[in-house]
Amino acid sequence: MAGSIYGDIFSVSTWGESHGKGLGVVVDGCPAGISLCEDDIQRFLDRRKPGETKYATPRKEGDEVEILSGVFEGRTTGTPISMVVYNKSQKSGDYSEIASYYRPGHADFSFDEKYGFRDYRGGGRSSGRETIGRVAGGAVAMKILGELGIDVYAYVKSIGDIEIDSGRMQRENRERSPLRMPDLDASQRAEDFLCEQMRNHDSAGGVIECVIQGVPAGVGEPVFGKLDAALAHAVMSIGAVKGVEIGEGFQAASMRGSENNDAFCTGKSGKIETATNHAGGILGGISDGSPIILRAAFKPTPSIFSEQRTVNQSGDEINIHIKGRHDPVIVPRAVAVVEAMAALAIVDKLFVGMTARMDKIVQFYRPAGTK
Amino acid sequence: MAGSIYGDIFSVSTWGESHGKGLGVVVDGCPAGISLCEDDIQRFLDRRKPGETKYATPRKEGDEVEILSGVFEGRTTGTPISMVVYNKSQKSGDYSEIASYYRPGHADFSFDEKYGFRDYRGGGRSSGRETIGRVAGGAVAMKILGELGIDVYAYVKSIGDIEIDSGRMQRENRERSPLRMPDLDASQRAEDFLCEQMRNHDSAGGVIECVIQGVPAGVGEPVFGKLDAALAHAVMSIGAVKGVEIGEGFQAASMRGSENNDAFCTGKSGKIETATNHAGGILGGISDGSPIILRAAFKPTPSIFSEQRTVNQSGDEINIHIKGRHDPVIVPRAVAVVEAMAALAIVDKLFVGMTARMDKIVQFYRPAGTK
Amino acid sequence: MAGSIYGDIFSVSTWGESHGKGLGVVVDGCPAGISLCEDDIQRFLDRRKPGETKYATPRKEGDEVEILSGVFEGRTTGTPISMVVYNKSQKSGDYSEIASYYRPGHADFSFDEKYGFRDYRGGGRSSGRETIGRVAGGAVAMKILGELGIDVYAYVKSIGDIEIDSGRMQRENRERSPLRMPDLDASQRAEDFLCEQMRNHDSAGGVIECVIQGVPAGVGEPVFGKLDAALAHAVMSIGAVKGVEIGEGFQAASMRGSENNDAFCTGKSGKIETATNHAGGILGGISDGSPIILRAAFKPTPSIFSEQRTVNQSGDEINIHIKGRHDPVIVPRAVAVVEAMAALAIVDKLFVGMTARMDKIVQFYRPAGTK
Amino acid sequence: MAGSIYGDIFSVSTWGESHGKGLGVVVDGCPAGISLCEDDIQRFLDRRKPGETKYATPRKEGDEVEILSGVFEGRTTGTPISMVVYNKSQKSGDYSEIASYYRPGHADFSFDEKYGFRDYRGGGRSSGRETIGRVAGGAVAMKILGELGIDVYAYVKSIGDIEIDSGRMQRENRERSPLRMPDLDASQRAEDFLCEQMRNHDSAGGVIECVIQGVPAGVGEPVFGKLDAALAHAVMSIGAVKGVEIGEGFQAASMRGSENNDAFCTGKSGKIETATNHAGGILGGISDGSPIILRAAFKPTPSIFSEQRTVNQSGDEINIHIKGRHDPVIVPRAVAVVEAMAALAIVDKLFVGMTARMDKIVQFYRPAGTK
């Protein structure tokens, strides 16, 4: 499959470049009857916007989404939902120099090798603005999850070496932190750390954690269609992500079986559940009813203001100073993107999972009382 | 897509349970003209076999593969290659007890929740024997990569806290280590550690590293079809894997941009390359010509011989002692599986990537000299 | 997608050649809990067997199917169902001559052009025996349709110019006719016609009609996933099919709108239905609740015993006499294949269709009485 | 897969309703380096426009396409090409009455059954305007085929019972005929026939034939990925198409093998070819190098001005008179749509087909002279 389509049943097809006319997404396979308007999308897009703090590029990206199809009288019709965000403040002039050389840590070189040339304006399709399509599509997925009582909540777990303390974490503090760290103390220390990076003309990375509550047990397909494999694919496809883990993740590799196994018990409601959640809510690739926990590692922003060594398209080695406006850290803005990708993966698996049992299919198509 | 099919152009469709009649795979989309015989497959299957060391189950799994289709006069024909390994030594009696309860860390519960019942004999489809289909399919992918000069090499990087020293690592030592650690000193220490786990009726996990050399720059599709996303999907779909990372991986999250960026330079041959390889060979989801480096974290084997707390299907909380034959660590046997999944992912992306440039397509279909 | 996999959710992956070790199919995405045994498959395979009448090749193809996975204690488990039919009576010697030249009307030449060489024994993958995998997979789809009250019934509508009279057609007569024509008078005339073809060392084609009753209104996805498009794909993929039509089909092209439109009315049960069924049960690509009616045109068997003109692989023009055992008409044996492909297409669309409405998805995952 | 995406490698994702804000398509998987501008798309869109003759609705649909992404400095970049046509002259008021009842021959009823409600303005997603996305995407496919020397040419073969005489057919006359019949004599008679239908407040259907020249031998995948199956799917997915056939099509069913087989011979250039083309250029689902010939049967326009019987949403039987502006025949406008769908199917199969032979893959990735 060509690279800009994601999902087997609930599919998004994204498009657009940082300095083209706009960016967008077509959502295909969205069920009919969901209340949907621009505001439902806009509030997710606003969370990935830069320009709100000094830790993000001061560019104004007044990204306003418009729904072009698939909604009638306020409800989804079951047909494709096309959404567009027109580019407004992109100045191509800012980027003309970078056409001639390959920025370290960016996709300039690999795009040129693949396609023979590239849209060099601000990264083109490899720009972080590409995530607008993901977030807009993910916002629709979030509406679906909401109707099913499923909650997706991501936040910045660490920036550089500064990590939040889970004991001090409060969900509602995420939006109070300019870095989207729901432990405000850690957030303050991370701000100090970032200021230091900025003074050094350097940048930082970090880790986002995402917790998904309310996914019923039984979601995910054995073998290649495992829920964790789908989440890994979805989240690793975000630019700058270099690692994904579920539950204990890499830590599990140095645990003993007796530590890492989650004992089953009978919960208060009489439902079978796990006493602990080292597995992060997924066993054998299938949800077990516990919260799903995943983390994604983001590399530091490759655009830094200090001098770097590289080559130009002729192969001459040169020193460069990247100009322009760049985020010293992109992790806070990526929180909404991780949520979007997790939501897309889970909706798709929830939909595929409706066909797992013949008795439920019979009940769906031939409800009791019909012949 | 149903869960047991992987790949868009080069596809594998695996099947089989640990205690059914057998396991196998159908490879669809394999090019014609590749020399292929059972030995090409068998040597990969042999590497995932247990029973060779004391760190693996003493079960005899004399898994012999048979090619049923797709090969004629020693060469692939372009049509589906069906391969089967019949189960021989599986004794269902060993597993009858586990039908009644949910083993911690296994997929018993999540399968029951999904399907309403399960093949409880030895894990059924969620057994590690499921990887036979992956490895057989991956062996075909390895033949293709071989013809393209691409080398895939995985090994055990750590078991528990014991990690190899890259300075002492020698490729050829992998097969000399019962734990497939190519640093024989670390391997010995890991053996000691494992013996301790076995005495404690416990188990261990570990990390596998995979290095892929020779992938040309330009492989991988922007956005959702990124090469690293495909690798993450492929490798996370292996049972017991809880984390996947590329290049510096999670470590990158605490690095500074100036540390993590790989400067471009002009190599001896005049080709543009990177001076370092923090990125692990992938920029913007597209290979940059450097070796691709990935790691997968495996949780400790969930089957342990010490007493565990769980519930039975009626929801009663009980204490259990799992009997039978189990690997105290499955990581060494998984090396061939990681190689197989990496090979499958890369072949599929190499094939999709042939259509990236119109000039090359024209040259393919209308070579110079034709009209 | 590589060519031997069909279906998005309910998928079949077929394999095998006429003179290889066997043929088979892996069914992925089959729901758990369906009662299934070899007999359920065998009775469909028996209907595509030759050797029962003088109008089919006298070869003995004692095709016995074996289920290798996916069924436990008599019920499907939700995991892949692998089925195999080993080849028994194929004598490669019969076909050695045809390796050197291209049989008119066969795929010898196009396979050679595509793959550079071919398995020349009896057509290899392009043999009619390839349909064994389709029919075995289709038999599983038929079980699913049966549980949903959906009936698929195909029969031979015409052979050469001899067409059945719908007034004389009786469903139960299909199996009484050696040509599977449920009008026994037409069947007798078609037998006479076929005898004449055989005396002339020639062959005949025909048309199969398939009627599918009980498909609820609302199945099929707008635009490219239309139910009729899926059926056209499925049925046209059968070797020797040169045309597919739905409802009035090509006849509709010369009708007037006032003739062809089906008026809606209120049926006895109070349900809205159509007074006529020119549309063949599909409007806008979506089922309307009326019986679905499709027809497939089969070309005459290309293997004929009279002299034919062709070229050999060196490009020399030669005259050939094809030897061996061939069906003077393959249409009667293809009835089970058309049913199988129709069943596969409809099950896949029924499954995708479960996600069309949010209210039904909510009801599925959060049935009344739960929170 | 959700219904509005077509193609495995070269994919189009279409969206939009007749009376929404606009319609469009995202093309994913288009190779880099193709010269492309709005004019390349517009000239195909103009051919599906109504309003040019009295046989089409007098609505003005000044459909102007805009390319929003994927093209940089006049060439495709390899990233998604998003194209939009904003709706301009759609007056919702015209269609308000039809919200309450089900128009015979339209998808009103089946959409309501599927989704629970529908966008009732002018058919919404089931409107003929949906084909704008197909034609725009197909125009990109046509550019690719052009660079490969492949020509796609469709025309109206018959309207009602009036059929063109192949002896009088001249390619360049297609655009001289208001009905796109390249036999101007037949075109005149068809005009007379249509005038009669209009006087009777009735409508007509017809047949479109499409000839594709220059497809190299070897395109198409065996079994389910046959080229004819892909074409059947693609063309049957066009609204109003009720039948598809290849080569002799349904006629083949009453031919004898000796008549229908195409003898192979050695052409003037020394290339192997077929002396006749009953097969329509496809053998065993794979192109044989001869022109590919397909026909599609279109039903008469369901919107007619005479009184019709139907039911309203309450199930009451009523008589209706459909108002508004409707084409008495849509076949001439559908010529560009058939070409578009054929082009999409063939490009996708050409791309998949690049991986059929290992020697060609090696040559692609390791051209002679490299190591």
PDB file of N, CA and C in Angstrom, chain A residues 112-117, chain B residues 354-368, chain D residues 31-34 75-76 144 147-148 354 364:
ATOM      1  N   ASP A 112      15.640  12.728  -1.410  1.00  0.00           N
ATOM      2  CA  ASP A 112      16.330  12.900  -2.699  1.00  0.00           C
ATOM      3  C   ASP A 112      16.735  11.543  -3.283  1.00  0.00           C
ATOM      4  N   GLU A 113      17.231  10.665  -2.423  1.00  0.00           N
ATOM      5  CA  GLU A 113      17.648   9.341  -2.903  1.00  0.00           C
ATOM      6  C   GLU A 113      16.455   8.549  -3.424  1.00  0.00           C
ATOM      7  N   LYS A 114      15.314   8.720  -2.771  1.00  0.00           N
ATOM      8  CA  LYS A 114      14.132   7.954  -3.144  1.00  0.00           C
ATOM      9  C   LYS A 114      13.479   8.492  -4.410  1.00  0.00           C
ATOM     10  N   TYR A 115      13.282   9.799  -4.432  1.00  0.00           N
ATOM     11  CA  TYR A 115      12.439  10.384  -5.478  1.00  0.00           C
ATOM     12  C   TYR A 115      13.224  11.124  -6.551  1.00  0.00           C
ATOM     13  N   GLY A 116      14.519  11.331  -6.328  1.00  0.00           N
ATOM     14  CA  GLY A 116      15.308  12.044  -7.331  1.00  0.00           C
ATOM     15  C   GLY A 116      15.303  13.541  -7.121  1.00  0.00           C
ATOM     16  N   PHE A 117      14.309  14.051  -6.410  1.00  0.00           N
ATOM     17  CA  PHE A 117      14.280  15.469  -6.024  1.00  0.00           C
ATOM     18  C   PHE A 117      13.271  15.579  -4.903  1.00  0.00           C
TER      19      PHE A 117
ATOM     20  N   MET B 354       9.853   0.134  -5.723  1.00  0.00           N
ATOM     21  CA  MET B 354      10.245   0.134  -7.135  1.00  0.00           C
ATOM     22  C   MET B 354       9.438   1.111  -7.975  1.00  0.00           C
ATOM     23  N   THR B 355       8.358   1.625  -7.397  1.00  0.00           N
ATOM     24  CA  THR B 355       7.497   2.528  -8.175  1.00  0.00           C
ATOM     25  C   THR B 355       7.643   3.983  -7.750  1.00  0.00           C
ATOM     26  N   ALA B 356       8.735   4.315  -7.089  1.00  0.00           N
ATOM     27  CA  ALA B 356       8.861   5.688  -6.565  1.00  0.00           C
ATOM     28  C   ALA B 356       9.179   6.720  -7.636  1.00  0.00           C
ATOM     29  N   ARG B 357       9.800   6.287  -8.716  1.00  0.00           N
ATOM     30  CA  ARG B 357      10.246   7.270  -9.719  1.00  0.00           C
ATOM     31  C   ARG B 357       9.796   6.882 -11.109  1.00  0.00           C
ATOM     32  N   MET B 358       9.204   7.832 -11.815  1.00  0.00           N
ATOM     33  CA  MET B 358       8.682   7.544 -13.146  1.00  0.00           C
ATOM     34  C   MET B 358       9.797   7.180 -14.109  1.00  0.00           C
ATOM     35  N   ASP B 359      10.952   7.824 -14.005  1.00  0.00           N
ATOM     36  CA  ASP B 359      12.014   7.518 -14.969  1.00  0.00           C
ATOM     37  C   ASP B 359      12.449   6.051 -14.847  1.00  0.00           C
ATOM     38  N   LYS B 360      12.487   5.539 -13.627  1.00  0.00           N
ATOM     39  CA  LYS B 360      12.876   4.139 -13.452  1.00  0.00           C
ATOM     40  C   LYS B 360      11.783   3.176 -13.918  1.00  0.00           C
ATOM     41  N   ILE B 361      10.539   3.580 -13.786  1.00  0.00           N
ATOM     42  CA  ILE B 361       9.443   2.734 -14.268  1.00  0.00           C
ATOM     43  C   ILE B 361       9.490   2.666 -15.798  1.00  0.00           C
ATOM     44  N   VAL B 362       9.722   3.813 -16.412  1.00  0.00           N
ATOM     45  CA  VAL B 362       9.813   3.839 -17.878  1.00  0.00           C
ATOM     46  C   VAL B 362      10.970   2.939 -18.335  1.00  0.00           C
ATOM     47  N   GLN B 363      12.090   3.052 -17.653  1.00  0.00           N
ATOM     48  CA  GLN B 363      13.260   2.243 -18.005  1.00  0.00           C
ATOM     49  C   GLN B 363      12.961   0.753 -17.825  1.00  0.00           C
ATOM     50  N   PHE B 364      12.157   0.423 -16.806  1.00  0.00           N
ATOM     51  CA  PHE B 364      11.804  -0.972 -16.540  1.00  0.00           C
ATOM     52  C   PHE B 364      10.944  -1.528 -17.677  1.00  0.00           C
ATOM     53  N   TYR B 365       9.939  -0.769 -18.061  1.00  0.00           N
ATOM     54  CA  TYR B 365       8.979  -1.284 -19.043  1.00  0.00           C
ATOM     55  C   TYR B 365       9.361  -0.972 -20.485  1.00  0.00           C
ATOM     56  N   ARG B 366      10.165   0.068 -20.682  1.00  0.00           N
ATOM     57  CA  ARG B 366      10.571   0.428 -22.048  1.00  0.00           C
ATOM     58  C   ARG B 366      12.068   0.621 -22.100  1.00  0.00           C
ATOM     59  N   PRO B 367      12.836  -0.442 -21.881  1.00  0.00           N
ATOM     60  CA  PRO B 367      14.295  -0.262 -21.836  1.00  0.00           C
ATOM     61  C   PRO B 367      14.814   0.386 -23.112  1.00  0.00           C
ATOM     62  N   ALA B 368      15.912   1.117 -22.950  1.00  0.00           N
ATOM     63  CA  ALA B 368      16.492   1.843 -24.074  1.00  0.00           C
ATOM     64  C   ALA B 368      16.642   0.922 -25.281  1.00  0.00           C
TER      65      ALA B 368
ATOM     66  N   PRO D  31       4.250   7.973  -8.782  1.00  0.00           N
ATOM     67  CA  PRO D  31       5.708   8.136  -8.861  1.00  0.00           C
ATOM     68  C   PRO D  31       6.108   9.606  -8.979  1.00  0.00           C
ATOM     69  N   ALA D  32       7.307   9.892  -8.537  1.00  0.00           N
ATOM     70  CA  ALA D  32       7.853  11.233  -8.651  1.00  0.00           C
ATOM     71  C   ALA D  32       8.335  11.491 -10.075  1.00  0.00           C
ATOM     72  N   GLY D  33       8.304  12.765 -10.452  1.00  0.00           N
ATOM     73  CA  GLY D  33       8.950  13.177 -11.687  1.00  0.00           C
ATOM     74  C   GLY D  33       8.042  13.277 -12.890  1.00  0.00           C
ATOM     75  N   ILE D  34       6.720  13.149 -12.690  1.00  0.00           N
ATOM     76  CA  ILE D  34       5.794  13.289 -13.811  1.00  0.00           C
ATOM     77  C   ILE D  34       5.376  14.747 -13.916  1.00  0.00           C
ATOM     78  N   ARG D  75       6.230  19.224 -11.302  1.00  0.00           N
ATOM     79  CA  ARG D  75       6.381  17.774 -11.366  1.00  0.00           C
ATOM     80  C   ARG D  75       5.858  17.112 -10.106  1.00  0.00           C
ATOM     81  N   THR D  76       5.364  15.892 -10.251  1.00  0.00           N
ATOM     82  CA  THR D  76       4.927  15.145  -9.075  1.00  0.00           C
ATOM     83  C   THR D  76       6.139  14.845  -8.198  1.00  0.00           C
ATOM     84  N   ILE D 144       0.641   8.560 -16.579  1.00  0.00           N
ATOM     85  CA  ILE D 144       1.613   7.479 -16.391  1.00  0.00           C
ATOM     86  C   ILE D 144       1.568   6.530 -17.585  1.00  0.00           C
ATOM     87  N   GLU D 147       3.319   7.896 -20.598  1.00  0.00           N
ATOM     88  CA  GLU D 147       4.794   7.798 -20.582  1.00  0.00           C
ATOM     89  C   GLU D 147       5.261   6.379 -20.897  1.00  0.00           C
ATOM     90  N   LEU D 148       4.362   5.424 -20.720  1.00  0.00           N
ATOM     91  CA  LEU D 148       4.712   4.028 -21.013  1.00  0.00           C
ATOM     92  C   LEU D 148       4.235   3.600 -22.394  1.00  0.00           C
ATOM     93  N   MET D 354       5.931  -5.276 -11.390  1.00  0.00           N
ATOM     94  CA  MET D 354       7.379  -5.044 -11.464  1.00  0.00           C
ATOM     95  C   MET D 354       8.164  -6.030 -10.596  1.00  0.00           C
ATOM     96  N   PHE D 364      17.152  -3.956 -11.246  1.00  0.00           N
ATOM     97  CA  PHE D 364      16.635  -2.668 -10.796  1.00  0.00           C
ATOM     98  C   PHE D 364      17.473  -2.118  -9.655  1.00  0.00           C
TER      99      PHE D 364
END
